[in-house]
Structure formats: C-alpha cells, structure tokens
Amino acid sequence: MPLLDYTLPTDGLAGSYINGAWHRPADGRTLNIENPSRRSTICQVGRGTGIEIDLAVAAAKAAQPAWRALAASERGARLLELGRRLEANAEEIARLLAAETGNAIRTQSRGEALGAAGVLKYYGGVAVEQKGETLPLGPGLFSYTTREPHGVVGSIIPWNSPLQLGAVKISMALATGNCLVLKPAEDAPLAILKLAELAHGLFPPGVFNVVTGLGEEAGACLAAHAGVDKVSFTGSSEVGRLVGHATADRIAKLTLELGGKSPTIVFPDAVENGRLDATAQQVANAMRFARQGQSCTAGSRLFVHENIWDVLMPEVVRKAAALKVGDALDDEADVGAIINAERYEEVRRYVAEAEAQGARFLLGGTPAADPAGFHPLPTIVAGVDNGWRIVREEVFGPVMVAIPFKSEAEAIAMANDTHYGLAAFLFTHDASRIMRMTRALDAGWIQVNQGGGQIPGMSYGGTKQSGIGSEYSIEGALEAYTYRKNVTVNVEADQ
Ligand code: NAD
C-alpha cells in the first residue's frame, strides 16, 4: 500500500494561510504530522505562534467591513462554491483525513469529506436568512432590529472530525458576515490546509485565515487576543474552561462545544417484532465503534432494561466484534487507529483500571502496549459501578459500559447522573414514553431509534458541562455569530 505523501502548498513548511497567502513560520519551527495507523511521519507543517495569530487577526479585521457589506446571497454563493470544490476533491481529502486522524477511509473519512461539503452548501443556501424584525409602534416611530456580525471570530477545533468541524466554523462565521481565524488541532491540520487551498481566490484576502500550531501557543494566543470579538471552541471540557477564562477578561462572545458521556437507553419493545438486529446495529453505531469511540456524541453508557439484557447484549457484542480493525487507509478496515500515543495510553489506562476493579468484559479488553499502530479493541464492559472512572469520564476510545435498569425512572436518573449533557440515544416505539423521556433527559441532541450523526439544519449543542450554544443550524449561527441591533426612527408626520 503506498504511503501517503502530502506536499503542502508552497513546497512544504507552510502551515498558516494568512491574508490570502501561504506563510512560513516566522521562527522556522515545525510540527510533525503523523499517521497513527502506521506510526509514521506524513509531513511537517509550520508551528505558528502569537506572531502568526497577530498577522491573521489583523488581516481578518481589515477584511471584515467589506465582507459584511456584501449581499448575504453573495457570501452564501462563495460557501456553495467551496462546498462544490470540496466535493470534487473528496477522495483526495478523504485520504488525507484517514492518514492524519486514523479514521477509516471507507466507514468514516469519505463520509466526513462529503458531510463537510454538505455543511458548506447548507449554510451557503441559508445565508440569506439573516433577517430582522419590525416593531408596530404606531405612526410616529419606525423601529426595526437587524442581525449584525460580531467582527473577527477565532475558532479552535479538535482532531477527531477536523474537516466537518472546520466546515461548520467557516460556514457559520462567514455566512453571517464575520471574518475568521481558524486554528486546527496540532495532530490533524492537513485536511483543513487542503480546504484553504481549495478556497484560495474564492474569498477576499483576510476573510478566511488558518494558523497551525500548538494549543498552548497559537490556540491560547487566539483565545486571549484583544482583536478577536468572538471565540468558537470545540474540544475537551478542560480546555474549554481555559478558553472561557481567556475570553471573560474582555467579555468576548463565546461558543463552546465540549465533551460528553452520552447514554443509550433500550426498552424491551425495541427488540420485539423483528427489531432486535436493527436495534443492536444502531446501538453499536451510536457508540461510534467505527470511529474508535473518538466522538463527542458516542453513546458510551448503554442502559438496557433487565428483561432484555440476555437478548440484546449478545447481539450488540456480535455487531461490535464483526468490525474489522486495521489501517485507516485500507478499504477493508471498519475501525482505524487512536490518534496518538498519549491518547492510546489513556484508553489503555481506563480499561486496565476497570479490569483491576473487577469489571466483566463482554468484548475486548486492555489493548496491547506499544503496538505497531494505535489500533484499539472494540470493548464492552459490564459489572461496573457508577462511581468508577470508566463510567463517569469520557474515555474517547471504543469502550462502552453496559448497565441494566428496572424502570423508566431509574433509567432517567442514571442517564442524568453526569456533569455532561451532550447527546442521548433512546430506543423504544412507545410514543408516550418517547415524549416523557426526551423531555426528562439532560441532553442537547437526542436520537430516537437511530444512532446516526448530525445533519445540517439540526440544532446541535450541549447543556451542563458539554457546552454553550448550538451549531449546524441557521438559528444557532444567528444566535451565536451575530448580535441584535435595534434602530428606532422618529418619523416626521406626512407633509
Ligand atoms: P482538546 O481540548 O485537547 O483540543 C482541542 C483544540 O484546542 C486543539 O486545537 C488544541 O490545539 C486546542 N488547545 C489545547 N490547549 C489549548 C489552550 N490552552 N488554549 C487554546 N486552545 C487550546 O481536545 P481534543 O483532544 O483535540 O478533542 C477531543 C475532545 O473534543 C473531546 O472531549 C470531545 O468530546 C470534544 N469534541 C466535542 C465536540 C462537540 O461538538 N461537542 C466535537 C468534537 C470533539
């Protein structure tokens, strides 16, 4: 199988795309970008710092007045075109994604490339919906409210679905008339750099900028930068807290999309009437086994009604066990690799700790130490205690804990017993139960009888410590990327 060689624009060592041009790091330092399936170096990119962030923010600020003055339909047209260009280059981008993230090309990365194009096209289409209101104040006054962009947006994204998340940040900021400085994750910036290459010439210089670098350097500078009016962060709750502190000092606007420990709850009727196979498959999908469990929305706590435990669990185990773990660029693989050595070791620690605590493994177990590629074992753990770390914390690996429950009330209490509130997956065909449960669950995004992902137009975001604000919909963009401006005109009486 050929190794993936990616030549960066401007013959390597670029990394930052600032003011419509590729920029080599001022101090010449670089980041190694590795393929976690093969533990090999793909290429190096510039390690941007505060110098690049300053340049990018200044470029965005200078470009913003003209960008916001464009007709919304014109801004939308540019996003639609970027979506088309992405679709036309989807296979190349999918290979980059698979190589840098370890997400299997067939089951994940191709879908992510096309999904990201779908996000750009959705926001391109709905950009014209940036509408305001008028107030009926009577003859002497004409009062109206408009939606205005904040100015310069700084976005920081993680490595687990970088292109999809990048497309969301670009679309929401640019559709609403803001200009953007985007900092991709140090582990996976290549698909975003390719997107910047595709966007070249489409937006005026300075409207869309990318700075590659470390979180504690470039990321921290961007979050704290006085010239950034709004920060949109997706990543862990720990770093989200730091970003929140950095923005609080200057009262910058803030959106946070953070971690989760989402419940999947299955009632007996979901395995009746020939539904067992489909439900087991959707439960496995919700766990995101095929993404190595490295998804914020992973339904990693499975609550199963005690009457169907013996029926459902063997089927879920069978579905997860059938997944082929392998090289992310191999078209045969369902499951790829954990992003890096540190994360792989973290997953190992969680599983080994549960093993030592006496957990029962229905599938998988502790992955090998120091493997050739960071390929994990899809793992299903039972016999756990609600106080254990594997039950309470986000493992970010293909590790699902399974817990039986007796009643609806008990399922709700256990599902909500977490500081997270991102997603929930509910399996029942009882309409009244669906209405009661969806109302009672602390989650910003709930899927019933399916384990699928976000679709543009859905309002997606977390409650509790899973975040602030929502994404994927025009409503979320308007709430988070614009402010309301009210204008009231004292109208002279007719002559
Ligand atoms: P992370 O928080 O470690 O890093 C995310 C980004 O923040 C990276 O670009 C990183 O460079 C940057 N960063 C790190 N330290 C920083 C600092 N001090 N200041 C500013 N930026 C800094 O997260 P990760 O490990 O890359 O991603 C996994 C996490 O992301 C999980 O918790 C997952 O649940 C979450 N996530 C959430 C969503 C969502 O939509 N809610 C989506 C994807 C991932």
XYZ file of C-alpha atoms and ligand atoms in Angstrom:
539
model
C 0.000 0.000 0.000
C 1.501 3.379 -0.936
C 2.446 5.725 1.862
C 0.552 8.950 1.703
C 2.780 11.808 0.625
C 1.255 15.169 1.071
C 3.068 18.142 -0.343
C 1.954 21.275 1.318
C 1.268 24.353 -0.749
C 4.428 26.437 -1.263
C 6.590 23.294 -1.229
C 6.312 22.360 2.403
C 6.719 24.039 5.757
C 3.759 26.280 5.184
C 1.027 25.867 7.708
C -0.566 29.218 8.012
C -2.809 30.717 5.383
C -2.986 34.409 6.182
C -4.444 37.270 4.152
C -4.842 35.043 1.105
C -1.224 33.797 1.069
C 0.785 30.877 2.467
C 3.010 31.814 5.320
C 6.102 30.072 6.655
C 6.528 30.246 10.411
C 8.416 33.349 11.459
C 10.853 31.382 13.619
C 11.105 28.346 11.293
C 9.746 25.867 13.865
C 7.608 22.963 12.696
C 5.119 20.333 13.866
C 5.408 16.686 12.852
C 2.144 15.322 11.429
C 1.910 11.579 11.967
C -0.184 8.724 10.684
C -1.446 6.916 13.811
C -2.242 3.711 11.903
C 1.389 3.343 10.829
C 3.204 5.439 13.407
C 4.980 7.190 10.554
C 5.502 10.866 9.693
C 3.323 12.223 6.878
C 4.868 15.677 6.680
C 5.689 18.734 8.730
C 3.754 21.964 8.978
C 4.680 25.323 10.428
C 4.309 25.756 14.167
C 2.609 29.136 14.264
C 2.721 31.237 17.419
C 1.489 34.625 18.576
C 3.275 36.232 15.602
C 1.086 34.401 13.082
C -2.030 34.900 15.195
C -1.374 38.678 15.278
C -0.974 38.764 11.497
C -4.099 36.683 10.895
C -6.274 38.697 13.286
C -5.089 41.968 11.713
C -5.899 40.606 8.236
C -9.353 39.461 9.356
C -10.092 42.823 10.953
C -9.085 44.707 7.813
C -11.196 42.461 5.581
C -14.351 42.448 7.691
C -16.048 45.774 6.741
C -16.115 44.880 3.045
C -17.124 41.260 3.725
C -20.075 42.213 5.920
C -21.174 44.788 3.339
C -21.581 42.106 0.654
C -25.109 40.845 -0.007
C -25.762 37.751 2.125
C -26.620 35.879 -1.083
C -23.125 36.676 -2.386
C -21.461 35.404 0.795
C -23.615 32.289 0.522
C -22.637 31.779 -3.122
C -18.939 31.605 -2.130
C -19.701 28.961 0.504
C -21.730 26.962 -2.022
C -18.795 27.065 -4.417
C -16.374 25.933 -1.703
C -18.735 23.012 -0.999
C -18.666 22.098 -4.687
C -14.869 22.266 -4.840
C -14.658 20.076 -1.758
C -16.987 17.506 -3.334
C -14.881 17.493 -6.486
C -11.763 16.749 -4.382
C -13.468 14.499 -1.843
C -11.353 11.386 -2.433
C -8.016 13.177 -2.011
C -9.268 14.908 1.131
C -10.666 11.636 2.499
C -7.195 10.089 2.155
C -5.623 12.998 3.987
C -8.237 12.691 6.731
C -7.729 8.949 7.103
C -3.939 9.350 7.215
C -3.839 12.146 9.771
C -6.775 11.160 12.038
C -6.640 7.362 11.850
C -10.368 7.336 10.976
C -11.014 4.516 8.493
C -11.406 5.781 4.943
C -14.363 3.592 3.971
C -16.516 3.902 7.076
C -15.555 7.423 8.224
C -13.289 9.674 6.200
C -15.126 9.585 2.855
C -18.344 10.369 4.691
C -16.678 13.199 6.560
C -15.396 14.818 3.345
C -18.869 14.716 1.781
C -20.542 15.704 5.060
C -18.311 18.774 5.300
C -19.281 19.737 1.742
C -22.927 19.353 2.790
C -22.401 21.736 5.716
C -20.840 24.395 3.450
C -23.684 24.034 0.961
C -26.357 24.192 3.662
C -25.006 27.438 5.097
C -24.416 28.772 1.594
C -28.117 28.293 0.929
C -29.471 29.690 4.189
C -27.103 32.691 4.420
C -29.956 34.873 3.115
C -31.990 34.073 6.245
C -30.076 36.668 8.311
C -33.320 38.586 8.769
C -34.529 41.007 11.404
C -37.883 42.193 12.744
C -40.024 45.319 12.692
C -42.000 46.609 15.668
C -45.518 48.023 15.245
C -45.049 51.124 17.426
C -47.640 53.291 15.763
C -47.420 56.172 13.311
C -44.645 58.357 14.802
C -41.979 55.676 15.129
C -40.437 53.085 12.859
C -38.485 50.503 14.836
C -36.569 47.560 13.451
C -33.967 45.064 14.572
C -31.133 43.718 12.444
C -28.644 40.894 12.951
C -25.057 42.164 12.869
C -21.848 40.120 12.774
C -19.536 40.336 15.791
C -16.442 41.068 13.683
C -13.442 38.737 13.941
C -14.110 35.149 15.018
C -11.347 32.918 16.377
C -12.170 29.194 16.079
C -10.252 26.345 17.637
C -11.076 22.749 16.656
C -10.043 19.214 17.696
C -8.632 16.375 15.595
C -11.450 13.822 15.726
C -13.508 15.167 12.803
C -11.439 18.170 11.752
C -12.899 18.809 8.325
C -16.529 18.546 9.416
C -15.929 20.832 12.385
C -13.825 23.207 10.289
C -16.628 23.412 7.718
C -19.110 24.251 10.487
C -16.890 27.032 11.876
C -16.100 28.504 8.436
C -19.742 28.413 7.358
C -21.249 29.890 10.498
C -18.713 32.722 10.708
C -18.558 33.667 7.043
C -22.261 33.300 6.203
C -23.116 35.831 8.922
C -20.552 38.437 7.772
C -17.740 37.725 10.223
C -14.135 37.038 9.223
C -12.345 34.006 10.618
C -9.031 32.845 12.055
C -9.144 29.051 12.369
C -6.667 27.059 14.484
C -6.831 23.341 13.638
C -5.571 20.684 16.059
C -1.833 20.012 16.008
C -2.483 16.313 15.278
C -4.694 16.814 12.226
C -4.382 20.086 10.278
C -3.883 18.679 6.751
C -7.470 18.407 5.510
C -8.074 21.970 6.718
C -4.968 23.176 4.847
C -6.260 21.430 1.735
C -9.598 23.199 2.213
C -7.762 26.540 2.450
C -6.007 25.640 -0.801
C -9.397 24.991 -2.422
C -10.779 28.248 -1.007
C -7.912 30.298 -2.437
C -9.258 33.128 -4.599
C -12.851 32.495 -3.522
C -12.927 34.866 -0.558
C -11.221 38.262 -0.454
C -7.813 38.089 1.322
C -8.180 38.107 5.118
C -11.748 36.769 5.223
C -10.621 33.193 5.968
C -7.281 32.536 7.678
C -5.724 29.363 9.098
C -2.912 29.238 11.655
C -1.418 25.840 12.501
C 0.246 25.431 15.874
C 0.063 24.037 19.369
C -2.939 24.617 21.605
C -0.987 26.200 24.420
C 0.808 28.529 21.960
C -1.274 29.519 18.918
C -4.589 28.384 20.473
C -4.104 30.239 23.743
C -2.994 33.396 21.864
C -6.092 33.275 19.661
C -8.476 32.809 22.598
C -6.886 35.708 24.504
C -6.366 38.056 21.554
C -7.802 41.536 22.070
C -8.702 41.734 18.376
C -10.895 38.625 18.435
C -14.527 39.559 19.099
C -15.889 36.045 19.355
C -14.324 32.687 20.123
C -15.864 29.431 18.971
C -14.169 26.426 20.558
C -14.747 22.711 20.059
C -12.725 20.331 22.203
C -12.420 18.988 25.722
C -14.217 20.490 28.706
C -10.817 21.042 30.389
C -9.509 23.271 27.608
C -12.973 24.798 27.155
C -12.693 26.095 30.705
C -9.312 27.742 29.922
C -10.756 29.317 26.785
C -13.704 30.590 28.828
C -11.330 32.290 31.273
C -9.345 33.834 28.412
C -12.453 35.380 26.845
C -14.017 36.532 30.127
C -11.498 39.330 30.710
C -12.529 41.236 27.591
C -16.154 39.973 27.558
C -15.654 38.384 24.140
C -18.559 36.317 22.861
C -18.093 32.594 23.328
C -19.444 29.303 21.988
C -18.244 26.004 23.474
C -18.851 22.522 22.032
C -17.304 20.195 24.600
C -17.185 16.594 25.713
C -19.875 14.059 26.524
C -20.617 10.731 28.196
C -23.852 10.095 26.453
C -26.450 7.498 27.443
C -28.039 4.953 25.129
C -31.243 3.582 26.686
C -33.008 0.493 25.339
C -36.538 -0.615 26.333
C -37.967 -4.100 25.676
C -40.211 -3.079 22.761
C -37.093 -2.056 20.791
C -36.113 -5.720 20.374
C -39.622 -7.067 19.714
C -41.371 -7.650 16.375
C -38.192 -8.430 14.461
C -36.412 -5.271 15.604
C -33.539 -6.935 17.501
C -30.993 -6.898 14.670
C -31.640 -3.283 13.648
C -31.625 -2.058 17.247
C -28.348 -3.840 18.050
C -26.777 -2.301 14.932
C -27.965 1.202 15.829
C -26.717 0.806 19.411
C -23.270 -0.119 18.024
C -23.449 2.830 15.601
C -24.333 5.207 18.434
C -21.228 4.047 20.308
C -19.153 5.153 17.276
C -17.063 1.955 17.428
C -16.097 2.611 13.805
C -14.603 5.947 14.860
C -12.613 4.226 17.616
C -15.148 5.787 20.007
C -13.418 9.138 19.442
C -16.624 11.084 19.087
C -18.110 13.633 21.454
C -21.560 12.143 20.832
C -20.573 8.484 21.452
C -23.354 6.640 23.298
C -20.755 5.169 25.639
C -23.077 4.353 28.568
C -25.534 1.675 27.492
C -28.562 1.216 29.766
C -30.519 -1.957 28.945
C -33.838 -2.982 30.507
C -33.121 -6.037 32.667
C -35.755 -8.152 30.852
C -33.895 -7.927 27.529
C -30.288 -7.957 28.748
C -29.753 -11.598 27.708
C -31.333 -10.982 24.309
C -29.786 -7.657 23.335
C -26.253 -7.847 24.728
C -25.069 -10.860 22.674
C -26.311 -9.113 19.513
C -24.552 -5.825 20.327
C -21.374 -7.786 21.086
C -21.744 -9.611 17.753
C -22.087 -6.325 15.844
C -19.040 -4.768 17.513
C -16.976 -7.959 17.189
C -17.688 -8.117 13.437
C -15.896 -4.809 12.851
C -12.507 -5.228 11.214
C -9.796 -3.165 12.881
C -6.997 -2.115 10.526
C -5.009 0.533 8.700
C -7.198 3.593 8.207
C -6.196 3.827 4.535
C -7.135 0.193 3.913
C -10.527 -0.014 2.223
C -11.226 -3.247 4.088
C -10.970 -1.687 7.564
C -14.052 -0.656 9.540
C -12.162 0.715 12.538
C -8.892 2.664 12.317
C -6.480 3.959 14.936
C -6.457 6.088 18.077
C -4.971 9.493 17.287
C -1.639 9.337 19.134
C 0.464 7.505 21.715
C -0.750 9.605 24.619
C -4.441 9.027 23.863
C -3.862 5.342 23.192
C -2.165 5.008 26.568
C -5.050 6.871 28.213
C -7.582 4.405 26.756
C -5.389 1.517 27.949
C -5.323 3.001 31.452
C -9.122 3.302 31.678
C -9.635 -0.289 30.541
C -6.864 -1.736 32.712
C -8.219 0.119 35.738
C -11.729 -1.293 35.194
C -10.216 -4.758 34.773
C -8.416 -4.371 38.112
C -11.669 -3.162 39.708
C -13.339 -6.416 38.666
C -15.277 -5.419 35.544
C -16.650 -8.166 33.292
C -15.550 -7.914 29.641
C -18.258 -8.939 27.176
C -15.886 -7.954 24.362
C -12.318 -6.692 24.015
C -10.094 -5.745 26.906
C -6.893 -3.861 27.542
C -5.152 -3.074 24.226
C -1.503 -4.064 23.691
C 1.250 -1.832 24.990
C 3.404 -0.098 22.339
C 1.720 -1.549 19.216
C 2.808 -1.061 15.576
C -0.202 1.197 15.009
C -2.509 2.613 17.678
C -5.316 0.173 16.882
C -7.668 -0.358 19.814
C -10.023 -3.228 20.626
C -13.752 -2.509 20.491
C -14.630 -3.186 24.125
C -17.876 -3.723 26.038
C -17.694 -3.757 29.822
C -20.334 -4.948 32.314
C -20.396 -5.389 36.081
C -19.315 -1.781 36.612
C -20.014 0.574 39.481
C -21.397 4.026 38.735
C -18.541 5.601 40.697
C -15.793 4.112 38.503
C -13.854 6.428 36.179
C -14.715 4.291 33.146
C -18.408 5.028 33.785
C -18.098 8.708 34.662
C -15.329 10.066 32.420
C -15.035 10.479 28.666
C -12.707 7.602 27.643
C -12.552 8.717 23.983
C -11.873 5.161 22.869
C -14.129 2.319 21.601
C -15.166 1.418 25.134
C -18.829 1.053 26.096
C -20.075 0.343 29.603
C -23.328 -1.640 29.817
C -25.648 -1.350 32.818
C -29.075 -2.976 33.380
C -32.080 -0.962 34.639
C -35.509 -1.884 36.041
C -37.749 1.133 35.404
C -38.070 4.273 33.315
C -37.415 6.429 36.386
C -34.234 4.517 37.188
C -33.004 4.843 33.584
C -33.570 8.605 33.625
C -31.847 9.005 36.995
C -28.762 7.036 35.875
C -28.622 8.719 32.453
C -28.709 12.197 34.027
C -26.200 11.343 36.752
C -23.301 13.049 34.928
C -21.897 16.547 34.568
C -22.175 16.158 30.785
C -25.299 16.832 28.715
C -24.446 16.471 25.044
C -26.273 13.597 23.317
C -28.674 10.763 24.190
C -29.945 7.770 22.219
C -33.314 6.292 23.106
C -34.721 3.016 21.785
C -38.470 2.499 22.221
C -41.521 2.655 19.966
C -43.897 3.787 22.720
C -44.876 7.328 21.710
C -45.784 8.458 25.228
C -42.530 7.107 26.624
C -40.610 8.903 23.872
C -42.248 12.206 24.839
C -41.664 11.693 28.585
C -38.090 10.518 28.221
C -36.941 13.117 25.695
C -38.324 15.823 27.994
C -36.583 14.365 31.058
C -33.123 13.668 29.601
C -30.419 16.318 30.105
C -29.067 16.435 26.557
C -28.924 18.993 23.762
C -29.291 16.421 20.979
C -31.413 13.238 21.175
C -31.788 10.471 18.600
C -34.698 8.030 18.901
C -34.376 4.531 17.402
C -31.272 5.511 15.476
C -27.612 6.048 16.176
C -26.780 8.432 13.324
C -24.862 11.698 13.296
C -25.642 15.365 12.828
C -27.381 16.555 9.681
C -27.147 20.216 8.619
C -30.211 22.053 9.851
C -30.421 20.093 13.121
C -29.779 22.214 16.173
C -26.772 20.583 17.819
C -25.070 21.503 21.106
C -24.743 20.551 24.740
C -26.153 21.503 28.113
C -24.457 21.207 31.556
C -20.662 20.984 31.089
C -20.986 19.897 27.458
C -21.104 23.431 26.169
C -22.706 26.759 25.418
C -24.558 27.493 22.177
C -25.545 25.304 19.266
C -24.235 24.624 15.779
C -25.327 23.042 12.470
C -28.439 25.200 12.083
C -29.037 28.726 10.817
C -30.720 29.526 14.154
C -27.544 28.520 16.015
C -25.447 30.693 13.692
C -27.690 33.704 14.151
C -27.738 33.361 17.936
C -24.009 32.788 18.324
C -22.362 34.716 15.479
C -24.499 37.861 15.383
C -25.909 40.387 17.802
C -29.232 42.166 17.596
C -29.184 45.861 16.757
C -32.385 47.797 17.324
C -32.949 51.043 15.420
C -35.916 53.279 16.160
C -36.623 56.195 13.839
C -38.761 59.118 14.842
C -40.700 59.544 11.601
C -41.821 63.023 10.660
C -45.535 63.380 10.062
C -46.583 63.308 6.415
C -46.250 66.744 4.774
P -8.512 19.431 23.217
O -9.394 20.251 24.082
O -7.287 18.851 23.799
O -8.017 20.292 21.952
C -8.940 20.962 21.114
C -8.248 22.149 20.463
O -7.861 23.066 21.491
C -6.967 21.813 19.692
O -6.906 22.600 18.526
C -5.873 22.227 20.654
O -4.680 22.610 19.997
C -6.513 23.435 21.326
N -5.961 23.776 22.647
C -5.337 22.962 23.540
N -4.941 23.674 24.619
C -5.353 24.952 24.420
C -5.282 26.145 25.186
N -4.679 26.180 26.378
N -5.841 27.265 24.689
C -6.466 27.256 23.483
N -6.550 26.162 22.703
C -6.006 25.026 23.167
O -9.463 18.342 22.577
P -9.057 17.149 21.619
O -8.364 16.137 22.400
O -8.395 17.712 20.410
O -10.511 16.633 21.173
C -11.264 15.753 21.926
C -12.317 16.483 22.732
O -13.123 17.287 21.888
C -13.258 15.520 23.421
O -13.500 15.959 24.728
C -14.531 15.622 22.574
O -15.702 15.265 23.260
C -14.510 17.046 22.183
N -15.333 17.280 20.995
C -16.542 17.907 21.126
C -17.370 18.090 20.012
C -18.726 18.745 20.133
O -19.291 19.087 19.114
N -19.273 18.907 21.324
C -16.946 17.642 18.756
C -15.711 17.006 18.651
C -14.913 16.829 19.779
